Coordinates of C-alpha atoms in Angstrom, one line a residue:
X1 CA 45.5 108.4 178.9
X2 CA 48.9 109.8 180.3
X3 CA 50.3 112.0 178.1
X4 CA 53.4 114.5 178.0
X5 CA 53.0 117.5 176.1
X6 CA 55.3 120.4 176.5
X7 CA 54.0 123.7 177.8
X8 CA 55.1 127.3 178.9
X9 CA 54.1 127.8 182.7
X10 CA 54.7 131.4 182.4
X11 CA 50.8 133.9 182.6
X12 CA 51.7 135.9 179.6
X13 CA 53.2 133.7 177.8
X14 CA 52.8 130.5 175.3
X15 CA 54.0 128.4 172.3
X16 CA 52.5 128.6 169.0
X17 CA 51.1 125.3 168.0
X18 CA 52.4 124.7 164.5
X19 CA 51.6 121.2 164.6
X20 CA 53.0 119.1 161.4
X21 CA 52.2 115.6 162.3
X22 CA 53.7 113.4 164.5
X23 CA 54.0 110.6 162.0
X24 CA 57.9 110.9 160.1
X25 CA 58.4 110.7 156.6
X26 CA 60.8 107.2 156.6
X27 CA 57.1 105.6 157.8
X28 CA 55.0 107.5 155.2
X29 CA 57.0 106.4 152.5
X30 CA 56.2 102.7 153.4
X31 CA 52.8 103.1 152.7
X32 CA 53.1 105.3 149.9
X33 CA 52.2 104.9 146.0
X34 CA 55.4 103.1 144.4
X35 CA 57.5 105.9 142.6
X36 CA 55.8 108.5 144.9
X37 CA 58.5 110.7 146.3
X38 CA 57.6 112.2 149.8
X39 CA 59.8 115.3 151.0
X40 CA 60.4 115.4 154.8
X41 CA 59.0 118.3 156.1
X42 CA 61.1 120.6 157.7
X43 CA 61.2 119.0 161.5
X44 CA 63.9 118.7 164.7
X45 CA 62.3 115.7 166.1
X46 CA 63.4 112.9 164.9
X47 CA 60.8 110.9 162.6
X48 CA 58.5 108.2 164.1
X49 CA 60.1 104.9 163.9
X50 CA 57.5 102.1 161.9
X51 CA 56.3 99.7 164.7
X52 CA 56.1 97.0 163.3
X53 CA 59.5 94.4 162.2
X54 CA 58.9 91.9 160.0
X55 CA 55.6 89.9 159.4
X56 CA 55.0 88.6 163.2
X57 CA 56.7 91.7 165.4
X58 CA 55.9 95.3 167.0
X59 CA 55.9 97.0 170.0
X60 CA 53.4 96.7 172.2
X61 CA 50.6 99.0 173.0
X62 CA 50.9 101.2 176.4
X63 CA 48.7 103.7 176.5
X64 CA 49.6 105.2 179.7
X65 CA 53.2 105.8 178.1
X66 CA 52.1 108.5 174.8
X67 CA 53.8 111.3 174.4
X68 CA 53.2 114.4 172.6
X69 CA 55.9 116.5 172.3
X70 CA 56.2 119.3 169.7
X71 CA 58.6 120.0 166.9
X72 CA 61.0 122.3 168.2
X73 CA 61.0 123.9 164.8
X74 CA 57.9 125.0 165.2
X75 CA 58.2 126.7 168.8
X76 CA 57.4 130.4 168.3
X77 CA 56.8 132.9 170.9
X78 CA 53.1 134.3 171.7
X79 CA 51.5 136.4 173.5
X80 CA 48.7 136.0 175.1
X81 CA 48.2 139.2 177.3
X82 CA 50.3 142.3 176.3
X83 CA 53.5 142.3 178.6
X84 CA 53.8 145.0 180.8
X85 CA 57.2 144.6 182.7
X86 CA 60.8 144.3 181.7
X87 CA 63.7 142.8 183.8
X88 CA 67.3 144.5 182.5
X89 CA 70.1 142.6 183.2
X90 CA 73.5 143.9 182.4
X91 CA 77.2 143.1 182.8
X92 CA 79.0 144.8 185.2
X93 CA 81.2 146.9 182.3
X94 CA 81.4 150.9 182.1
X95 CA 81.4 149.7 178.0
X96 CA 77.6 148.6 178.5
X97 CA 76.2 151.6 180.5
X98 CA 75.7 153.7 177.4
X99 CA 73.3 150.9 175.2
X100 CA 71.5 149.7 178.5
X101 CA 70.6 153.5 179.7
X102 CA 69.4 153.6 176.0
X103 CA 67.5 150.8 176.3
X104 CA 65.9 151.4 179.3
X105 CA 65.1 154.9 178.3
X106 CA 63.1 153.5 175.1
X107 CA 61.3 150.7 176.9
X108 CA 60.1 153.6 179.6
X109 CA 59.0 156.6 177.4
X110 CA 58.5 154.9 173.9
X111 CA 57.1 151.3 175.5
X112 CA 55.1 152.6 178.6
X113 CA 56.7 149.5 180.2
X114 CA 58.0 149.2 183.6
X115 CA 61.7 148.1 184.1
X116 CA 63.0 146.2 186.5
X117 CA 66.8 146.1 187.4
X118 CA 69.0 144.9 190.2
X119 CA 69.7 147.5 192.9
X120 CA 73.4 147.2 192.3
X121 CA 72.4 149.2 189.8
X122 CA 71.5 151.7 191.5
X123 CA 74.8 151.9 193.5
X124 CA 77.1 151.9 190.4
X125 CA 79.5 154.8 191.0
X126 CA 79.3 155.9 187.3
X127 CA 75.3 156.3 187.4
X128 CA 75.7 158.5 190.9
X129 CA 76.2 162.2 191.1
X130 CA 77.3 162.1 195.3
X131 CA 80.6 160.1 194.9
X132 CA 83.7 161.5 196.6
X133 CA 85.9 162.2 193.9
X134 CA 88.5 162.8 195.3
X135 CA 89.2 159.7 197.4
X136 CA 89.0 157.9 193.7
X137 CA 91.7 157.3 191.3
X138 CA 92.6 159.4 188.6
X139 CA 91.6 157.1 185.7
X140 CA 88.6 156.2 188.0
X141 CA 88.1 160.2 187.7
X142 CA 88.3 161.0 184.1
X143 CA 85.6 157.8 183.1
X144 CA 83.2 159.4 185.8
X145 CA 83.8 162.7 183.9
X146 CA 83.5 160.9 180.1
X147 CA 80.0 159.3 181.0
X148 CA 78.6 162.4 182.5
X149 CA 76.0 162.6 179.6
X150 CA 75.2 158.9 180.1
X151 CA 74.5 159.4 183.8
X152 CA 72.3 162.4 183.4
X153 CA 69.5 160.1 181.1
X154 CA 70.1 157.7 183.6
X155 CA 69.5 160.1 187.0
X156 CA 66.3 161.6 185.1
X157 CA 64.9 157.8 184.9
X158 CA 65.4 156.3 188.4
X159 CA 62.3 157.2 189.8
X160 CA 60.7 155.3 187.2
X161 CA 62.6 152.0 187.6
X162 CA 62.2 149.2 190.2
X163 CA 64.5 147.3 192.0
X164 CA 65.0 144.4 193.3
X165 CA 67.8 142.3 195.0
X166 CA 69.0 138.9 194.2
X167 CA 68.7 136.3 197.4
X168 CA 65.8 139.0 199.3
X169 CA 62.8 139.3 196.6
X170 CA 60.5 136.8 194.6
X171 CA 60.1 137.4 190.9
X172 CA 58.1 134.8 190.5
X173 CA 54.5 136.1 188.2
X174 CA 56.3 139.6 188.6
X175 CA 58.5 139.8 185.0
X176 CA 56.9 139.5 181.7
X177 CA 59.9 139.7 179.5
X178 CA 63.9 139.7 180.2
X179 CA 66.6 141.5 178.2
X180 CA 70.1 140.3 179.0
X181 CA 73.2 143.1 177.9
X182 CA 76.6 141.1 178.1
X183 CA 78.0 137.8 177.3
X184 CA 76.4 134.5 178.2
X185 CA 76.9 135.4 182.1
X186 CA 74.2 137.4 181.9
X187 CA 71.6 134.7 180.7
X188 CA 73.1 132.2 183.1
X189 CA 72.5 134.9 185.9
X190 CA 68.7 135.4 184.7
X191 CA 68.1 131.1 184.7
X192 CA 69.5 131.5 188.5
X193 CA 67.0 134.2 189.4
X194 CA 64.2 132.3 188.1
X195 CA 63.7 128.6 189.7
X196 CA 60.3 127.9 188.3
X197 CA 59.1 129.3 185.2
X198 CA 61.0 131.4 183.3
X199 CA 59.8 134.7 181.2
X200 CA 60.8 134.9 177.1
X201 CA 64.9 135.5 177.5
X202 CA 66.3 138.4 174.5
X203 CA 70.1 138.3 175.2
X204 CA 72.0 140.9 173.0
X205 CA 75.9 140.6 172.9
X206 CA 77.3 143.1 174.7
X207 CA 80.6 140.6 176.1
X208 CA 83.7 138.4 175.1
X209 CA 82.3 135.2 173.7
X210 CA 78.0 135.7 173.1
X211 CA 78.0 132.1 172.0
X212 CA 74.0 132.3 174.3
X213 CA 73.7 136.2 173.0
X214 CA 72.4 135.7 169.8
X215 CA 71.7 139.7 169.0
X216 CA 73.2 142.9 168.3
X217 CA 72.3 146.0 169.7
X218 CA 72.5 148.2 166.7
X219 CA 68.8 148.9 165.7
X220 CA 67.2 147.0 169.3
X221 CA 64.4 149.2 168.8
X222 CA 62.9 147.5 165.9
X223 CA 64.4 143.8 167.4
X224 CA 62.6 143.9 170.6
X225 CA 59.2 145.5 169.2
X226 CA 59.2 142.2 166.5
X227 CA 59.5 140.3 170.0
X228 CA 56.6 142.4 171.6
X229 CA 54.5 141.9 168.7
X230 CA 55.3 138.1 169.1
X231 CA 57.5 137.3 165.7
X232 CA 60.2 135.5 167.5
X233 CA 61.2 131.7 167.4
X234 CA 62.0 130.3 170.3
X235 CA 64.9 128.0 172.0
X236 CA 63.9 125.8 175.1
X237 CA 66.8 125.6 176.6
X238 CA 66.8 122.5 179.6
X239 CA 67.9 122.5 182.6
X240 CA 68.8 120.2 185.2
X241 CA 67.1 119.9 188.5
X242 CA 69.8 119.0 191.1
X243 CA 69.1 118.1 195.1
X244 CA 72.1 117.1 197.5
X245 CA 71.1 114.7 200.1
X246 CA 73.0 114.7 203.3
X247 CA 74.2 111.4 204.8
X248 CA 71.5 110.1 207.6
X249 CA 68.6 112.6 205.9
X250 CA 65.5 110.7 205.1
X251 CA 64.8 110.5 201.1
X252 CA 61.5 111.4 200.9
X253 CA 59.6 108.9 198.4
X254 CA 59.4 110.0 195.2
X255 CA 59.0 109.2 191.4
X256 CA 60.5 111.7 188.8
X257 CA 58.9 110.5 185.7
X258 CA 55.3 110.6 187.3
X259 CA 56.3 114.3 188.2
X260 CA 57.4 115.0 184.7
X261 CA 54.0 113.2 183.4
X262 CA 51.9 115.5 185.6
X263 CA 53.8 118.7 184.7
X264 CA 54.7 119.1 188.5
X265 CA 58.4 119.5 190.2
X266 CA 58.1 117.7 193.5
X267 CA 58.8 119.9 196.7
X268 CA 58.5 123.0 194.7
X269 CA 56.9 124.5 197.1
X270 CA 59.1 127.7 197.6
X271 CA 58.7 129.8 194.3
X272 CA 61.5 131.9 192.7
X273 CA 65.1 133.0 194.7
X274 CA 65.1 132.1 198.4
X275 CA 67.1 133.3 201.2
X276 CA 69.7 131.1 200.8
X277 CA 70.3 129.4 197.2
X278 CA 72.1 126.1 199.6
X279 CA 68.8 125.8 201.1
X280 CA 67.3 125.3 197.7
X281 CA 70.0 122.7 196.9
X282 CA 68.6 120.6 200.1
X283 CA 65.2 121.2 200.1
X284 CA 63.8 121.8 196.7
X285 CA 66.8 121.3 194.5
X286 CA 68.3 124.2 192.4
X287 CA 67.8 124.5 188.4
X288 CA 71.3 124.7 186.5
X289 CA 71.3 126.0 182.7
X290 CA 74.6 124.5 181.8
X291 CA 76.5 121.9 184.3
X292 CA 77.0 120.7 187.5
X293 CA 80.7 119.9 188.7
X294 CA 82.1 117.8 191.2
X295 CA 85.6 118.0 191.1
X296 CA 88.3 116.7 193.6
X297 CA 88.9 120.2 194.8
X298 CA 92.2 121.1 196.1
X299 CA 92.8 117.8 197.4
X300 CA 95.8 116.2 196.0
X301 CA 93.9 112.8 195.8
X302 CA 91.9 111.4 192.5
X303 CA 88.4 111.4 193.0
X304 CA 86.5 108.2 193.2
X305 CA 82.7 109.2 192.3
X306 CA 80.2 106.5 191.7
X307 CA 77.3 106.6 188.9
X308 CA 73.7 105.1 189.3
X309 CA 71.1 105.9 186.4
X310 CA 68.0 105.2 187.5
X311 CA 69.1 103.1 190.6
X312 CA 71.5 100.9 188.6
X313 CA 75.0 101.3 189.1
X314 CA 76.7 102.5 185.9
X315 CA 80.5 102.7 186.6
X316 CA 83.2 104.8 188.7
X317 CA 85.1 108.2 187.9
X318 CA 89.0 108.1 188.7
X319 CA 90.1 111.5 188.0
X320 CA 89.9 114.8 188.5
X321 CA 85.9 114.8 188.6
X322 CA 82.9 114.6 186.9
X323 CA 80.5 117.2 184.4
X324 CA 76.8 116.6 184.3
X325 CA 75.8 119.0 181.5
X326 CA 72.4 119.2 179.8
X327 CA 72.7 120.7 175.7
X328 CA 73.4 124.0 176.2
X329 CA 76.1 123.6 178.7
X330 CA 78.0 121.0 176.2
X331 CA 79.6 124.0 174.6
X332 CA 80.8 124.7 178.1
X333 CA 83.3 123.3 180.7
X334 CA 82.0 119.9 179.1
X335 CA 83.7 120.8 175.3
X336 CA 87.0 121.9 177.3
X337 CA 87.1 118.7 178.2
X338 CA 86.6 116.5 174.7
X339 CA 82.9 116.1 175.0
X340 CA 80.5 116.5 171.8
X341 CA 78.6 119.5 171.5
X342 CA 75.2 119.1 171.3
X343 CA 71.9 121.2 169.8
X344 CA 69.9 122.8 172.7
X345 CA 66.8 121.2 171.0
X346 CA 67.7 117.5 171.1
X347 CA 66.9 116.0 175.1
X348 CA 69.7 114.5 176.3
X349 CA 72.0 114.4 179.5
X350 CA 75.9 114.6 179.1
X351 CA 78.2 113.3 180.9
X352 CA 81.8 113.9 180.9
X353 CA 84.5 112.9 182.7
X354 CA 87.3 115.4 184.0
X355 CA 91.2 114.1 183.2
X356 CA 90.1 110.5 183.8
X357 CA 92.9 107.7 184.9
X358 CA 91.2 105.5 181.9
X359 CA 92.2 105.8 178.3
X360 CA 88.7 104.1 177.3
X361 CA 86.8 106.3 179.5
X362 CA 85.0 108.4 176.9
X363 CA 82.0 111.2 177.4
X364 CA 78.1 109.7 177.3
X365 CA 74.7 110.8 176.0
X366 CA 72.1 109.7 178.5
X367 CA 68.2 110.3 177.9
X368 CA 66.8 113.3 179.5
X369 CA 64.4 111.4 181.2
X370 CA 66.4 109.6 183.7
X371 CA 67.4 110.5 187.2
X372 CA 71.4 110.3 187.8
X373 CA 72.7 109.5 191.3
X374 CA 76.3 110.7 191.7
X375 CA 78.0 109.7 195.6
X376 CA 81.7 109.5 196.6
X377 CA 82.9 105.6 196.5
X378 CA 83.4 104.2 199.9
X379 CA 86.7 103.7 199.6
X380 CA 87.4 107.2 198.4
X381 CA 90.8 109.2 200.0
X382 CA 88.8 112.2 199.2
X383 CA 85.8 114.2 199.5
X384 CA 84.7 116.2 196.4
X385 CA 83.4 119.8 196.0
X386 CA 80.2 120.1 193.7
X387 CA 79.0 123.5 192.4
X388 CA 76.0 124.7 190.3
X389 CA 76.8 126.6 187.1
X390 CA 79.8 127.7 188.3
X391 CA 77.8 129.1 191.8
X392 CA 77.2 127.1 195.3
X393 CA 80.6 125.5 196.1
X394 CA 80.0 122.9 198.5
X395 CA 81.1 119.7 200.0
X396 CA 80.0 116.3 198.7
X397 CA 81.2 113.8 201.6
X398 CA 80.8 109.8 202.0
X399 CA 77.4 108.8 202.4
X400 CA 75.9 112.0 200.5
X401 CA 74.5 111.5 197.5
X402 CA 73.9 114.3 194.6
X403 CA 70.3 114.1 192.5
X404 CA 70.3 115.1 188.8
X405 CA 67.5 114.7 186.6
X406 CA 66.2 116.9 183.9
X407 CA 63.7 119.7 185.2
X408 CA 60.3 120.6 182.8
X409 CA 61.1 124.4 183.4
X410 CA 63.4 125.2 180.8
X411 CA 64.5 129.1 179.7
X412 CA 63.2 129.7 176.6
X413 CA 65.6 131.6 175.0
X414 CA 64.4 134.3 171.8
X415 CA 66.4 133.6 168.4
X416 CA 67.2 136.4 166.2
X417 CA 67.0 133.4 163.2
X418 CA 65.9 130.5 164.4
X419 CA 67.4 127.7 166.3
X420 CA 69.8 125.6 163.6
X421 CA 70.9 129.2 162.3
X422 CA 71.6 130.6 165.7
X423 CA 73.3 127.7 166.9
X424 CA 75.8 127.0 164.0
X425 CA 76.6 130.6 164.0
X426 CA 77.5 130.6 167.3
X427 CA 79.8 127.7 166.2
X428 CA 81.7 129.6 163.7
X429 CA 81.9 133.2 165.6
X430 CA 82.0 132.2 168.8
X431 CA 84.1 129.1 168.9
X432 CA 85.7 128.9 165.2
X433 CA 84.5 125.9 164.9
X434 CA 86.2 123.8 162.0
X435 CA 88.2 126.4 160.6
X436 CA 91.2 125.9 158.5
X437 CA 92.7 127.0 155.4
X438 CA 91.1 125.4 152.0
X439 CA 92.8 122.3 150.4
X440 CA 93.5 122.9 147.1
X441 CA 92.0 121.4 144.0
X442 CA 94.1 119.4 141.7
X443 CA 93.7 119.1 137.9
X444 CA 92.5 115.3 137.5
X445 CA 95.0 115.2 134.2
X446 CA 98.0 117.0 135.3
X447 CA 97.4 114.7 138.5
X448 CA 97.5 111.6 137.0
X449 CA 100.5 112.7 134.3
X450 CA 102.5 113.5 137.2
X451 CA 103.2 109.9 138.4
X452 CA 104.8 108.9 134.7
X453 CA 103.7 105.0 135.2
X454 CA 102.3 103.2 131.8
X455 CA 99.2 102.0 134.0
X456 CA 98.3 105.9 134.1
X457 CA 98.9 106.6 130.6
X458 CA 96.5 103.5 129.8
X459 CA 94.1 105.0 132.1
X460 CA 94.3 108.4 130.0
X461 CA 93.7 106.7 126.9
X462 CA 90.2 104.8 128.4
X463 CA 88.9 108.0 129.4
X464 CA 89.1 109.2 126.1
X465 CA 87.3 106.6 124.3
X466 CA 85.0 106.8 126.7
X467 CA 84.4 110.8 126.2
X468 CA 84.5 109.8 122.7

């Protein structure tokens, strides 16, 4: 028997089985007792339909197409060997330099863990002691003179920390656990570094809008060492796995959903960042956390972008371009531009079209388990430009064709809550969403007195029998 289940690829790292039954509540409560009340049990996946309609129908039996996929309510972060080393990734703001040299001091001395940070770190003028001052400005002057303190904890801990540099080194099996310090850049950054499996992801919300950065860094001592000790809930987060083929390349043959069934990407041979993240888009395909555009560039033509799902032709985008967003990234570029925001939990493909020359031409929810094939029309005046998270500009000419399916490593991202509270409270903080002033209530009597009509009064006078 074929069968799907959803695991963590990571060494160190798994999901707590809380299994509650893959059977839903709707089907229970046809066979159960006649006045019997069944509660649904607290679940994200949807409940399984009843298979069988009406006295003669059902669906039929496949076996080689069951699926077990897990509640995502129930996805809670474990450990299975203690983790040993941290990747800190922080914005590039003077305002963070105090809370990450804090953090990194406490994971070092406190933790006995080793930490891992970019080497631009390294060169930040404000952690150096050797900078010419005075070929720097005056303001530039007095912040290196105001985080002199900061910069002396940080000098007496760079021995200790390793480095590494984005596009040169593998971090593939290297990184046990990432902490992000910044807005939801930072996480975006650490999904780019990682094109395989990712390590546990504990964003804290250091930037502008944190709507991925579900954490505060007052008290991260005792927030990260719940996470160590493994009391964390977790969010998969998807991701689409995107490969651009060149006109006159040879395709090689391949079948996405018998990949996803055995828990494989296809030519993944090349683990973690490689020399060149356009090679990845050829060869192996690159893994995007929120969207991938193509747009008409600067080109002062519409685009003309055809759509295939699964090999079928779908329809044609007129318009400024096109947004292939998976959850997470519907809160993105993809709500700028009228689509529905969608929980990270539910599987699903968006796709939204950018300033379309169609008044019916509305945003779609696709499955996440089909392939989208996305290729400038023949007729086309244009080319388009197509670029990965906001990274990897390049050209999509006629006769190229871009790949986009949904990839089985997602980024599992820590909650501080869990993943409905997290997400809705992003809503509100981060985005404001539905916010307006209060209507307010009327008096039902005063209400109806206020129209003067007979028909009210005799309305009046039933209610009071009626209370009488």
């Amino acid at each position: 028997m074929l069968c799907l289940t959803l695991v963590m690829q990571h060494p160190k790292l798994r999901l707590a089985s809380l299994h509650t039954g893959s059977q839903g509540p709707e089907a229970k409560a046809l066979a159960a007792p006649e006045g019997r009340i069944l509660r649904r049990t607290r679940s994200l996946n949807a409940p399984s339909p009843f298979q069988q309609f009406g006295p003669c129908g059902r669906i039929m039996k496949n076996s080689a197409m069951v699926m077990q996929i897990q509640d995502p309510a129930s996805q809670r972060l474990t450990w299975y060997k203690p983790p040993l080393t941290v990747l800190v990734i922080k914005k590039k703001d003077s305002q963070v330099l105090l809370p990450f040299v804090q953090l990194v001091e406490w994971l070092v001395q406190e933790k006995n863990m080793v930490v891992w940070v970019e080497s631009a770190v390294l060169e930040d003028k404000l952690l150096r002691n050797d900078v010419k001052l005075e070929q720097e400005s005056a303001k530039f002057r007095q912040v290196h003179e105001y985080y002199s303190s900061v910069r002396s904890r940080f000098l007496a801990l760079r021995e200790r920390l390793v480095t590494f540099k984005d596009g040169r080194d593998d971090l593939t099996d290297r990184i046990d656990f990432i902490v992000c310090l910044g807005g939801d850049g930072t996480l975006l950054y650490a999904s780019q570094l990682f094109q395989q499996s990712v390590p546990p992801v504990m964003a804290f919300y250091l930037g502008s809008l944190g709507f991925l950065t579900p954490f505060q860094c007052d008290n991260f001592q005792e927030q990260v060492t719940n996470v160590l000790e493994g009391h964390a809930a977790l969010t998969l987060r998807s991701r689409l796995r995107c490969c651009l083929h060149r006109k006159g390349e040879r395709r090689k043959p391949s079948n996405n959903l018998q990949r996803l069934y055995n828990g494989v990407e296809a030519n993944s041979s090349t683990k973690g960042s490689s020399n060149s993240n356009n090679n990845l888009v050829y060869n192996d395909g690159i893994l995007v956390l929120n969207e991938v555009v193509i747009n008409r560039g600067p080109s002062p033509y519409l685009s003309n972008i055809d759509i295939f799902l699964d090999g079928k032709y779908i329809t044609s985008v007129q318009g400024d371009g096109l947004i292939v967003s998976t959850p997470t990234g519907s809160t993105a570029y993809a709500a700028a531009a009228g689509a529905s925001m969608i929980h990270p939990s539910v599987p699903a493909i968006l796709v939204t079209p950018i300033c379309p020359h169609s008044l019916s031409f509305r945003p779609i929810v696709v499955p996440a388990g089909v392939e989208l094939k996305i290729s400038i029309s023949p007729d086309s005046r244009n080319t388009s430009r197509v670029s990965f998270d906001g990274r990897n500009d390049l050209e999509l000419s006629h006769g190229d064709s871009l790949r986009v399916t949904t990839s089985i490593y997602p980024v599992p991202s820590i909650c501080a809550q869990d993943q409905i509270s997290d997400w809705f409270d992003s809503l509100a903080e981060g985005l404001h969403w539905n916010v307006r002033k209060r209507q307010k209530c009327l008096d039902e009597l005063s209400d109806l007195t206020a129209s003067g009509s007979e028909e009210t009064f005799d309305e009046i006078d039933n209610l009071k029998i009626y209370d009488a």
